[in-house]
Coordinates of C-alpha atoms in Angstrom, one line a residue:
Chain O
M13 CA 0.0 0.0 0.0
F14 CA 2.8 2.4 0.9
S15 CA 4.7 1.9 -2.3
Y16 CA 1.4 2.3 -4.2
I17 CA 0.9 5.7 -2.6
L18 CA 4.5 6.6 -3.3
K19 CA 4.1 5.6 -7.0
R20 CA 0.9 7.8 -7.3
I21 CA 2.8 10.8 -5.8
A22 CA 5.7 10.2 -8.2
I23 CA 3.2 10.6 -11.0
A24 CA 1.4 13.6 -9.5
I25 CA 4.5 15.8 -9.1
P26 CA 5.7 15.8 -12.8
T27 CA 2.0 16.3 -13.8
L28 CA 1.9 19.5 -11.8
L29 CA 5.3 20.7 -13.3
V30 CA 4.1 20.0 -16.8
L31 CA 1.0 22.1 -16.1
I32 CA 3.1 25.0 -14.8
V33 CA 5.5 24.8 -17.7
I34 CA 2.7 24.6 -20.3
S35 CA 0.8 27.5 -19.0
F36 CA 4.0 29.6 -18.7
V37 CA 5.1 28.8 -22.3
L38 CA 1.6 29.6 -23.5
M39 CA 1.7 33.0 -21.8
H40 CA 5.2 33.7 -23.1
A41 CA 4.2 32.8 -26.7
A42 CA 1.1 35.0 -26.6
P43 CA 1.3 37.7 -29.3
G44 CA 2.3 41.0 -27.8
G45 CA 3.8 41.1 -24.3
P46 CA 1.5 41.3 -21.2
F47 CA 2.1 45.1 -21.2
T48 CA 1.5 46.0 -24.8
A49 CA -2.1 44.9 -24.9
E50 CA -3.7 47.8 -23.1
R51 CA -2.1 51.0 -24.3
E52 CA 1.2 52.4 -25.5
L53 CA 3.6 53.0 -22.7
P54 CA 6.8 55.0 -22.8
P55 CA 9.8 52.8 -23.5
E56 CA 11.3 53.6 -20.1
V57 CA 8.2 52.3 -18.3
M58 CA 8.2 49.2 -20.4
A59 CA 11.8 48.6 -19.6
N60 CA 11.1 49.0 -15.9
L61 CA 8.2 46.6 -16.0
N62 CA 10.2 44.1 -17.9
A63 CA 13.0 44.3 -15.5
K64 CA 10.7 44.0 -12.5
Y65 CA 8.9 41.0 -13.8
G66 CA 12.1 39.4 -15.1
L67 CA 10.9 39.4 -18.7
D68 CA 14.4 40.3 -20.0
D69 CA 15.8 37.0 -18.9
P70 CA 15.9 34.0 -21.2
L71 CA 12.9 31.8 -21.2
W72 CA 14.3 28.9 -19.2
K73 CA 15.4 31.3 -16.5
Q74 CA 12.0 32.8 -16.3
I75 CA 10.4 29.4 -15.9
G76 CA 12.9 28.5 -13.3
T77 CA 12.3 31.6 -11.3
Y78 CA 8.5 31.2 -11.6
V79 CA 8.5 27.6 -10.6
W80 CA 11.0 28.1 -7.8
N81 CA 8.9 31.0 -6.4
I82 CA 5.8 28.8 -6.4
V83 CA 7.5 25.7 -5.0
S84 CA 9.6 27.4 -2.3
A85 CA 7.4 30.2 -1.1
F86 CA 4.0 29.5 -2.8
D87 CA 4.4 32.9 -4.4
F88 CA 2.6 33.6 -7.7
G89 CA 4.2 37.0 -8.1
P90 CA 2.6 40.4 -8.6
S91 CA -0.5 41.0 -10.6
F92 CA 0.1 42.4 -14.1
V93 CA -2.7 44.9 -14.0
Y94 CA -3.3 46.0 -10.4
K95 CA -0.1 47.7 -9.3
D96 CA -0.5 47.2 -5.6
R97 CA -1.8 43.7 -5.4
T98 CA -0.2 40.3 -5.7
V99 CA -1.7 37.2 -7.1
N100 CA -1.6 35.6 -3.7
E101 CA -3.8 38.4 -2.2
I102 CA -6.3 38.1 -5.0
I103 CA -6.5 34.3 -4.5
A104 CA -6.6 34.5 -0.7
Q105 CA -9.6 36.8 -1.0
G106 CA -11.8 34.6 -3.2
F107 CA -10.6 31.1 -2.4
P108 CA -12.2 30.6 1.0
I109 CA -15.6 31.5 -0.4
T110 CA -15.3 29.1 -3.3
L111 CA -14.1 26.4 -1.0
T112 CA -17.0 26.9 1.4
Y113 CA -19.9 26.4 -1.1
G114 CA -17.8 24.0 -3.2
L115 CA -17.3 21.6 -0.4
I116 CA -20.9 21.8 0.7
S117 CA -22.0 21.1 -2.9
F118 CA -19.6 18.2 -3.2
V119 CA -20.6 16.5 0.0
L120 CA -24.3 17.1 -0.7
A121 CA -24.0 15.7 -4.3
V122 CA -22.3 12.6 -3.0
L123 CA -24.6 12.0 -0.1
V124 CA -27.9 12.6 -1.9
G125 CA -26.7 11.0 -5.1
V126 CA -25.6 7.8 -3.5
T127 CA -28.7 7.6 -1.4
L128 CA -31.0 8.2 -4.3
G129 CA -29.1 5.7 -6.5
V130 CA -29.1 3.0 -3.9
A131 CA -32.8 3.5 -3.2
A132 CA -33.6 3.4 -6.9
A133 CA -31.6 0.2 -7.4
I134 CA -33.3 -1.5 -4.4
R135 CA -36.7 -0.6 -5.7
H136 CA -35.9 -1.4 -9.3
N137 CA -38.7 -0.4 -11.8
S138 CA -40.7 1.3 -9.1
M139 CA -42.0 4.9 -9.2
L140 CA -38.9 6.0 -7.2
D141 CA -36.7 4.4 -9.8
Y142 CA -38.4 6.1 -12.6
I143 CA -38.2 9.5 -10.8
A144 CA -34.4 9.0 -10.2
V145 CA -33.8 8.0 -13.8
G146 CA -35.9 10.9 -15.1
M147 CA -34.1 13.3 -12.9
S148 CA -30.7 12.2 -14.0
I149 CA -31.7 12.6 -17.7
G150 CA -33.1 16.0 -17.0
A151 CA -30.0 17.2 -15.1
Q152 CA -27.8 16.2 -18.0
V153 CA -29.3 19.0 -20.0
L154 CA -29.4 21.4 -17.1
P155 CA -25.8 22.4 -16.4
N156 CA -25.0 25.0 -13.7
F157 CA -25.2 28.0 -16.1
V158 CA -28.8 27.0 -16.9
M159 CA -29.7 26.1 -13.4
A160 CA -28.5 29.4 -12.0
P161 CA -30.8 31.7 -13.9
I162 CA -33.8 29.4 -13.5
L163 CA -33.2 29.2 -9.7
V164 CA -33.0 32.9 -9.4
L165 CA -36.1 33.4 -11.6
V166 CA -38.2 31.0 -9.5
F167 CA -36.9 31.4 -5.9
T168 CA -35.8 35.1 -6.0
L169 CA -38.0 36.9 -8.5
W170 CA -41.2 34.8 -8.5
L171 CA -41.4 33.5 -4.9
G172 CA -39.0 35.9 -3.2
W173 CA -37.8 33.3 -0.8
L174 CA -34.1 33.5 -1.2
P175 CA -31.5 36.1 -2.1
G176 CA -30.3 35.8 -5.7
G177 CA -26.8 37.1 -5.1
G178 CA -24.2 38.2 -2.6
W179 CA -22.4 36.5 0.2
Q180 CA -23.6 37.6 3.7
G181 CA -24.8 34.5 5.5
P182 CA -26.0 30.9 5.1
E183 CA -29.2 31.9 3.3
Y184 CA -27.0 33.2 0.5
W185 CA -25.4 29.8 0.2
I186 CA -28.5 27.8 -0.8
L187 CA -29.0 28.8 -4.4
P188 CA -25.3 28.5 -5.4
V189 CA -25.1 25.1 -3.8
I190 CA -28.2 23.9 -5.6
A191 CA -27.0 25.3 -8.9
L192 CA -23.6 23.7 -8.6
S193 CA -24.5 20.3 -7.1
T194 CA -27.7 19.3 -9.1
S195 CA -26.1 17.8 -12.2
F196 CA -23.4 16.0 -10.2
M197 CA -26.0 14.6 -7.8
A198 CA -27.9 13.2 -10.8
S199 CA -24.8 11.7 -12.4
I200 CA -23.7 10.1 -9.1
A201 CA -27.3 8.8 -8.7
R202 CA -27.2 7.3 -12.2
I203 CA -23.8 5.7 -11.7
T204 CA -24.7 4.3 -8.2
R205 CA -27.9 2.9 -9.5
S206 CA -26.5 1.0 -12.4
S207 CA -23.5 -0.3 -10.5
M208 CA -25.7 -1.3 -7.5
L209 CA -28.1 -3.2 -9.8
E210 CA -25.1 -5.1 -11.2
V211 CA -23.7 -5.9 -7.7
L212 CA -27.1 -7.0 -6.4
T213 CA -27.1 -9.9 -9.0
S214 CA -23.6 -11.1 -8.0
N215 CA -22.9 -14.3 -6.1
H216 CA -21.7 -12.9 -2.8
I217 CA -25.0 -11.1 -2.4
R218 CA -27.0 -14.3 -3.0
T219 CA -24.8 -16.0 -0.4
A220 CA -25.4 -13.2 2.0
R221 CA -29.1 -13.4 1.5
A222 CA -29.0 -17.2 1.7
K223 CA -27.3 -16.9 5.1
G224 CA -30.5 -15.1 6.2
L225 CA -28.9 -11.7 6.8
P226 CA -31.4 -8.9 7.1
E227 CA -31.7 -6.9 3.8
R228 CA -30.4 -3.7 5.4
R229 CA -27.2 -5.5 6.4
V230 CA -26.9 -7.1 2.9
I231 CA -27.1 -3.7 1.3
L232 CA -24.9 -1.7 3.7
R233 CA -22.2 -4.3 4.5
H234 CA -22.0 -6.4 1.3
A235 CA -23.3 -4.5 -1.7
L236 CA -22.5 -0.9 -1.0
K237 CA -18.7 -1.1 -0.9
P238 CA -18.2 -2.9 -4.3
A239 CA -20.9 -0.7 -5.8
M240 CA -19.0 2.4 -4.8
L241 CA -16.0 1.7 -7.1
P242 CA -17.4 3.4 -10.3
V243 CA -18.7 6.3 -8.2
I244 CA -15.2 6.8 -6.7
S245 CA -13.6 6.9 -10.1
Y246 CA -16.2 9.4 -11.2
L247 CA -15.3 11.7 -8.3
G248 CA -12.1 12.9 -9.9
P249 CA -13.7 14.3 -13.1
A250 CA -16.6 15.5 -11.0
F251 CA -14.3 17.5 -8.9
V252 CA -12.7 19.2 -11.9
A253 CA -16.1 19.9 -13.4
M254 CA -17.3 21.4 -10.1
I255 CA -14.3 23.7 -9.8
T256 CA -15.0 24.8 -13.4
G257 CA -18.7 25.2 -12.6
S258 CA -17.9 27.4 -9.6
V259 CA -16.7 30.1 -12.1
V260 CA -20.3 30.4 -13.3
V261 CA -21.7 30.5 -9.8
D262 CA -19.2 33.1 -8.8
I263 CA -20.1 35.3 -11.7
Y264 CA -23.9 34.8 -11.6
F265 CA -24.5 34.9 -7.9
S266 CA -21.8 37.5 -7.2
T267 CA -20.4 35.4 -4.4
G268 CA -17.0 37.0 -4.7
G269 CA -15.2 33.7 -5.1
I270 CA -12.1 32.9 -7.1
G271 CA -14.0 32.4 -10.4
K272 CA -14.8 36.1 -10.5
A273 CA -11.1 36.9 -10.1
F274 CA -10.4 34.5 -13.0
V275 CA -12.9 35.9 -15.4
D276 CA -12.0 39.5 -14.5
S277 CA -8.4 38.7 -15.1
A278 CA -9.3 37.1 -18.4
L279 CA -11.1 40.3 -19.5
N280 CA -8.2 42.5 -18.3
R281 CA -5.6 40.2 -19.8
D282 CA -4.0 39.9 -16.4
Y283 CA -1.9 36.8 -17.2
A284 CA -0.4 36.5 -13.8
V285 CA -3.7 36.0 -12.0
M286 CA -5.0 33.6 -14.7
M287 CA -1.9 31.4 -14.4
G288 CA -2.0 31.5 -10.6
V289 CA -5.6 30.4 -10.6
T290 CA -5.0 27.8 -13.3
I291 CA -2.1 26.3 -11.4
L292 CA -3.9 26.4 -8.1
V293 CA -6.9 24.6 -9.6
G294 CA -4.5 22.1 -11.3
A295 CA -2.7 21.4 -8.1
L296 CA -6.0 20.8 -6.3
T297 CA -7.2 18.5 -9.1
I298 CA -4.0 16.5 -9.0
F299 CA -4.1 16.3 -5.2
F300 CA -7.7 15.2 -5.3
N301 CA -7.0 12.6 -8.0
L302 CA -4.3 11.3 -5.7
V303 CA -6.8 10.9 -2.8
V304 CA -9.2 9.2 -5.1
D305 CA -6.6 6.8 -6.3
I306 CA -5.6 5.9 -2.8
L307 CA -9.2 5.5 -1.8
Y308 CA -9.7 3.2 -4.8
G309 CA -6.7 1.1 -3.9
W310 CA -8.0 0.8 -0.4
I311 CA -11.5 -0.3 -1.4
D312 CA -10.7 -2.5 -4.4
P313 CA -8.9 -5.6 -3.3
K314 CA -8.1 -6.5 -6.9
I315 CA -5.8 -3.5 -7.4
R316 CA -2.1 -4.4 -7.5
Y317 CA 0.2 -2.2 -5.4
Chain N
M13 CA -36.5 -13.6 -29.1
V14 CA -38.4 -12.2 -32.1
S15 CA -35.3 -12.0 -34.2
T16 CA -34.5 -15.7 -33.6
R17 CA -37.9 -16.8 -34.8
E18 CA -37.7 -14.6 -37.8
N19 CA -34.3 -16.1 -38.6
T20 CA -35.5 -19.6 -38.6
V21 CA -38.6 -18.8 -40.6
S22 CA -36.7 -16.9 -43.3
A23 CA -34.0 -19.6 -43.3
Q24 CA -36.6 -22.2 -44.2
A25 CA -38.6 -20.2 -46.6
L26 CA -36.0 -18.2 -48.5
P27 CA -32.5 -18.8 -49.7
A28 CA -30.4 -17.5 -46.8
K29 CA -29.9 -13.7 -47.1
G30 CA -27.1 -12.4 -44.9
R31 CA -27.7 -9.3 -42.8
S32 CA -24.7 -7.1 -42.4
P33 CA -23.8 -5.9 -38.8
W34 CA -24.7 -2.4 -39.9
A35 CA -28.1 -3.4 -41.0
D36 CA -28.5 -5.2 -37.7
A37 CA -27.5 -2.1 -35.8
R38 CA -29.8 0.0 -37.9
R39 CA -32.7 -2.2 -37.0
R40 CA -31.9 -2.0 -33.3
F41 CA -31.5 1.7 -33.5
F42 CA -34.9 2.3 -35.2
R43 CA -36.6 0.1 -32.6
N44 CA -35.3 2.3 -29.8
K45 CA -38.1 4.7 -28.9
A46 CA -35.9 7.1 -27.0
A47 CA -33.4 7.2 -29.8
M48 CA -36.1 7.9 -32.4
M49 CA -37.5 10.7 -30.3
G50 CA -34.0 12.1 -30.1
L51 CA -33.6 11.9 -33.8
V52 CA -36.9 13.7 -34.4
I53 CA -35.8 16.4 -32.0
L54 CA -32.5 16.8 -33.8
V55 CA -34.1 16.9 -37.2
F56 CA -36.4 19.6 -35.9
V57 CA -33.5 21.6 -34.4
A58 CA -31.5 21.2 -37.6
L59 CA -34.4 22.4 -39.8
F60 CA -34.9 25.3 -37.4
A61 CA -31.2 26.2 -37.8
I62 CA -31.1 25.9 -41.5
F63 CA -34.5 27.2 -42.6
G64 CA -35.5 29.4 -39.6
G65 CA -33.8 32.4 -41.3
Y66 CA -36.4 32.3 -44.1
A67 CA -39.3 32.4 -41.6
A68 CA -38.0 35.4 -39.7
Q69 CA -39.4 38.8 -40.5
W70 CA -36.4 40.6 -39.1
S71 CA -32.7 40.1 -39.7
N72 CA -30.5 39.3 -36.7
E73 CA -28.8 42.7 -36.8
E74 CA -31.7 45.1 -37.3
L75 CA -32.8 47.1 -34.4
D76 CA -36.5 47.6 -33.9
Y77 CA -36.8 51.2 -32.9
N78 CA -40.4 50.8 -31.9
V79 CA -39.6 48.7 -29.0
M80 CA -36.2 50.1 -28.1
G81 CA -36.2 51.4 -24.5
Q82 CA -39.5 49.7 -23.8
V83 CA -38.4 46.1 -24.4
A84 CA -40.1 44.8 -21.3
E85 CA -43.5 46.2 -22.3
L86 CA -43.4 46.0 -26.1
G87 CA -40.7 43.5 -26.9
G88 CA -42.5 40.4 -25.9
P89 CA -43.2 37.5 -28.3
S90 CA -46.0 38.4 -30.7
F91 CA -47.0 37.8 -34.3
E92 CA -48.2 41.3 -34.8
T93 CA -44.7 42.8 -34.6
G94 CA -43.1 39.9 -36.4
H95 CA -41.0 39.1 -33.4
Y96 CA -42.1 35.5 -32.8
F97 CA -39.7 35.1 -29.8
G98 CA -39.8 38.7 -28.8
T99 CA -36.7 40.9 -29.0
D100 CA -33.5 41.1 -27.1
D101 CA -32.5 43.9 -24.8
L102 CA -31.4 46.1 -27.7
G103 CA -34.5 45.5 -29.8
R104 CA -33.1 42.9 -32.1
D105 CA -35.3 40.1 -33.2
L106 CA -34.8 37.1 -30.8
F107 CA -36.1 34.6 -33.3
A108 CA -33.4 35.5 -35.9
R109 CA -30.8 35.6 -33.1
T110 CA -31.9 32.1 -31.8
V111 CA -31.6 30.7 -35.3
Q112 CA -28.1 32.2 -35.6
G113 CA -27.1 31.0 -32.1
T114 CA -28.4 27.4 -32.9
Q115 CA -26.4 27.4 -36.1
I116 CA -23.2 28.4 -34.4
S117 CA -23.7 26.0 -31.4
L118 CA -24.4 23.1 -33.7
A119 CA -21.3 24.0 -35.8
V120 CA -19.1 24.2 -32.8
G121 CA -20.4 20.9 -31.5
V122 CA -19.9 19.1 -34.8
V123 CA -16.5 20.6 -35.7
G124 CA -15.2 20.2 -32.2
A125 CA -16.4 16.6 -32.0
I126 CA -14.8 15.8 -35.4
I127 CA -11.5 17.3 -34.4
A128 CA -11.5 15.5 -31.1
C129 CA -12.4 12.3 -32.8
V130 CA -9.7 12.5 -35.5
V131 CA -7.0 13.4 -33.0
G132 CA -8.2 10.8 -30.5
T133 CA -8.6 8.0 -33.0
L134 CA -5.2 8.5 -34.6
Y135 CA -3.5 8.9 -31.2
G136 CA -5.2 5.9 -29.6
A137 CA -4.8 3.6 -32.6
T138 CA -1.1 4.5 -32.9
A139 CA -0.5 3.9 -29.2
G140 CA -2.5 0.6 -29.2
Y141 CA -0.8 -0.6 -32.4
A142 CA 2.7 0.3 -31.4
G143 CA 2.3 -1.3 -28.0
G144 CA 5.1 -1.7 -25.4
R145 CA 7.0 1.2 -24.2
I146 CA 5.7 3.7 -26.8
D147 CA 2.1 2.8 -25.7
G148 CA 3.0 3.2 -22.1
L149 CA 4.5 6.6 -22.7
M150 CA 1.7 7.8 -24.9
M151 CA -1.0 6.7 -22.4
R152 CA 0.9 8.2 -19.4
L153 CA 0.9 11.5 -21.3
V154 CA -2.9 11.1 -21.7
D155 CA -3.2 10.6 -18.0
I156 CA -1.2 13.8 -17.4
F157 CA -3.4 15.7 -19.9
M158 CA -6.6 14.4 -18.2
A159 CA -5.5 16.0 -14.9
V160 CA -5.2 19.4 -16.5
P161 CA -8.2 21.7 -15.7
Y162 CA -8.8 22.1 -19.4
M163 CA -11.5 24.8 -19.2
F164 CA -9.1 27.1 -17.5
V165 CA -6.4 26.4 -20.1
L166 CA -8.9 26.9 -22.9
I167 CA -9.9 30.3 -21.5
L168 CA -6.2 31.1 -21.1
L169 CA -5.7 30.3 -24.8
L170 CA -8.7 32.3 -25.9
V171 CA -7.5 35.4 -24.0
M172 CA -3.9 35.1 -25.1
Y173 CA -4.5 34.6 -28.8
G174 CA -7.6 36.8 -29.2
R175 CA -11.1 35.5 -28.9
S176 CA -11.4 34.3 -32.4
I177 CA -14.0 31.8 -33.4
T178 CA -11.3 29.6 -35.0
I179 CA -9.5 29.2 -31.8
L180 CA -12.7 28.4 -30.0
F181 CA -13.6 25.7 -32.5
V182 CA -10.1 24.1 -32.6
G183 CA -9.4 24.6 -28.9
I184 CA -12.6 22.9 -27.8
G185 CA -11.7 19.9 -30.0
L186 CA -8.1 19.8 -28.9
I187 CA -8.9 19.6 -25.2
S188 CA -11.4 16.7 -25.5
W189 CA -9.7 13.9 -27.5
M190 CA -8.2 12.1 -24.5
E191 CA -11.2 10.0 -23.6
M192 CA -11.6 9.0 -27.3
A193 CA -7.9 8.0 -27.4
R194 CA -8.3 5.7 -24.4
I195 CA -11.3 4.0 -25.9
V196 CA -9.7 3.6 -29.3
R197 CA -6.5 2.3 -27.8
G198 CA -8.4 -0.4 -25.9
Q199 CA -10.2 -1.6 -29.0
T200 CA -7.0 -1.5 -31.1
L201 CA -5.3 -3.7 -28.6
S202 CA -8.0 -6.4 -29.1
L203 CA -8.0 -6.0 -32.9
K204 CA -4.3 -6.1 -33.6
G205 CA -3.9 -9.7 -32.7
R206 CA -6.6 -10.8 -35.2
E207 CA -5.7 -12.7 -38.4
F208 CA -6.4 -10.0 -40.9
V209 CA -4.0 -7.6 -39.2
E210 CA -1.4 -10.4 -39.0
A211 CA -2.0 -11.1 -42.7
A212 CA -1.5 -7.5 -43.6
R213 CA 1.7 -7.4 -41.6
A214 CA 3.0 -10.6 -43.1
T215 CA 2.6 -9.2 -46.6
G216 CA 4.7 -6.2 -45.7
V217 CA 2.0 -3.5 -45.3
A218 CA 3.5 -0.4 -43.5
A219 CA 2.2 0.3 -40.0
P220 CA 0.5 3.6 -40.8
V221 CA -1.4 1.9 -43.6
I222 CA -2.5 -0.9 -41.4
I223 CA -3.8 1.6 -38.8
L224 CA -5.7 3.6 -41.4
R225 CA -6.9 0.8 -43.7
H226 CA -7.4 -2.1 -41.4
I227 CA -7.8 -0.9 -37.8
V228 CA -9.7 2.4 -38.0
P229 CA -12.5 1.1 -40.3
N230 CA -13.2 -1.7 -37.9
L231 CA -13.6 0.9 -35.1
M232 CA -16.2 2.9 -37.0
G233 CA -19.1 1.8 -34.8
V234 CA -17.4 2.8 -31.6
I235 CA -16.2 6.0 -33.1
A236 CA -19.7 6.9 -34.4
V237 CA -21.1 6.4 -30.9
Y238 CA -18.6 8.6 -29.1
V239 CA -18.7 11.3 -31.7
T240 CA -22.4 11.6 -31.2
L241 CA -21.9 11.7 -27.4
L242 CA -19.1 14.2 -27.8
V243 CA -21.2 16.7 -29.8
P244 CA -23.4 17.8 -26.8
L245 CA -20.3 18.0 -24.6
M246 CA -18.7 20.4 -27.1
I247 CA -21.9 22.4 -27.2
L248 CA -21.9 22.5 -23.4
T249 CA -18.3 23.6 -23.2
E250 CA -18.8 26.4 -25.8
S251 CA -22.0 27.6 -24.1
F252 CA -20.2 27.6 -20.8
I253 CA -17.4 29.9 -22.1
S254 CA -19.9 32.1 -24.0
F255 CA -22.0 32.4 -20.8
L256 CA -18.9 33.9 -19.1
G257 CA -18.6 36.3 -22.0
L258 CA -15.3 34.9 -23.1
G259 CA -16.5 32.9 -26.1
I260 CA -18.4 34.0 -29.2
Q261 CA -18.3 37.8 -29.6
E262 CA -20.9 40.1 -31.0
P263 CA -22.3 40.4 -33.6
L264 CA -22.1 36.6 -33.7
T265 CA -23.9 34.7 -31.0
S266 CA -24.4 31.2 -29.7
L267 CA -27.0 29.6 -27.5
G268 CA -24.7 30.0 -24.5
A269 CA -24.3 33.7 -25.2
L270 CA -28.0 34.2 -25.7
I271 CA -28.7 32.3 -22.4
S272 CA -26.2 34.6 -20.7
E273 CA -27.9 37.7 -22.1
G274 CA -31.3 36.4 -21.1
A275 CA -30.1 35.5 -17.7
G276 CA -28.7 39.0 -17.2
T277 CA -32.1 40.6 -17.9
I278 CA -34.6 38.4 -16.1
A279 CA -34.9 40.9 -13.3
Y280 CA -36.7 43.3 -15.8
G281 CA -39.4 40.8 -16.5
T282 CA -38.2 39.8 -20.0
T283 CA -38.4 36.1 -19.3
W284 CA -38.7 35.2 -23.0
Q285 CA -35.1 36.3 -23.5
L286 CA -34.0 33.4 -21.3
G287 CA -36.7 31.0 -22.2
F288 CA -36.4 30.5 -26.0
P289 CA -32.6 30.1 -26.2
L290 CA -32.8 27.8 -23.2
L291 CA -35.5 25.7 -24.9
F292 CA -33.4 25.2 -28.0
F293 CA -30.3 24.5 -25.9
C294 CA -32.0 21.8 -23.9
L295 CA -33.7 20.3 -27.0
T296 CA -30.4 20.1 -28.8
L297 CA -28.6 18.4 -25.9
F298 CA -31.6 16.0 -25.3
G299 CA -31.5 15.0 -28.9
F300 CA -27.8 14.3 -29.1
F301 CA -27.8 12.4 -25.8
F302 CA -30.7 10.2 -26.8
V303 CA -29.4 9.5 -30.3
G304 CA -25.9 8.8 -28.8
D305 CA -27.4 6.4 -26.2
G306 CA -29.4 4.7 -28.9
L307 CA -26.3 4.3 -31.2
R308 CA -24.4 2.9 -28.2
D309 CA -27.1 0.3 -27.6
A310 CA -27.1 -0.5 -31.3
L311 CA -23.4 -0.5 -32.1
D312 CA -21.3 -0.9 -29.0
P313 CA -20.4 -4.6 -28.7
K314 CA -19.7 -4.2 -24.9
D315 CA -23.3 -3.8 -23.8
R316 CA -24.8 -6.8 -25.6

């Protein structure tokens, strides 16, 4: 198990480095330097800026400096547009907000999705099953950027129950969490249902039932664990998609999360912030995939270490 | 059950007439009710995109000065003004805009899926056919690419190289070929040990020719399924980026951009600006998902 984890970490680190290098090279190859896009600056100012940000150095040295700053001090450097702010400050401001509703959404999607999927599988071909299947088809065509305006329309404008934007207390969390988690909930429910249906026909379940175990114990102790494997391998992609989706939530609900900073920097051509956010998200993704891999190895006895 | 009886009957009554696997798949597909419904929806959406422009009484760029400034009161859907779907916030005809948006969304979806499919198939077939260390290296690279938060990288690309529609089309395709490559590689591994490949190799056919002439044609079923399932994902990606205002730029539009505009103005009571683009967006996705699922049931050997 230990060497398995080490092997996974050995893959994760080069992945992160590749991501950093790719995004740096992309930025460097962009037509026009970061400072030529907005307006003409006096050559002296350009030279100052270049010297300050190390843009005069050869490419390999810039990459080296950039990577070293991130690895050694977690320092993403100064913003290219705001003169008095660093990328770290911008990230630190938005990240906790995104993390809060992101985590709530993720946990909710997994809990409700798995429960719904298991219930649908146990009562196969019942009304509940059809509702679960119908919901998961519906949620496929209702991604977060469709859910968000519909939710605001119904719950804020028509019913007036919930605030449609801002970030001042738990009642502001509800709509973002629903908008973000619904499609994942549906996907998890669908995956759980089909995998549970498959597991329930397997031999060890028949044995457990033949032993006379109560149904609850059969499901919870014997069926749930193997049925979770496809769900766990879905969690990695789901996590990426959720982080991506949080950009929409941040924009539409004005939650002030990190997605807002990302889109603003995209509109301002503030490459430093964009790269910082991209690398942070990449690092989170890689870390999360690592956790999923380890979890998978722990649950699936067939996996070779 | 039914097909077995048919087979025996026809075998007794008629000289045996072979059914190709494709004809078999077609029959299975046309029996699938959900898939047929999806097909009908898709045909409807396609007809709307192609011929909708002729039905519109306004062009997509014209401003209707009668409703300008009073869009919430006068710009609603009506036959009298000729704005079947109402107007957008500037007084442009939403029907014509939705037609244009559907065209572009469909185009992005199809072009992106084709690019992803060509890259993924060639990459996966090469890796699978080469095998050994090359295969290991190529698939490890795919693993690494899969862990990249591609949406952020695509936005990075769009911002750096200008938000042109070409980059959007190509970029969307280029970030989504990895899944395809994995599937094709797996199928290639099982194909390359077969006799016809061995025969081709024994007669001295070069590896690229074997891949293109012998392996890829045998994967057509799988490829068709995943292309159909990729199209809605491409449309989703494009709409996502356009919703953020980073994708398609005015005067062009896409369903995502229209949803974004509509979502921005719902507070003023112009619900139709959200509703109509949303309807066509959902219909398109529904259609592709159902047809894709139907094709998978009909063609994918795994699920039978």
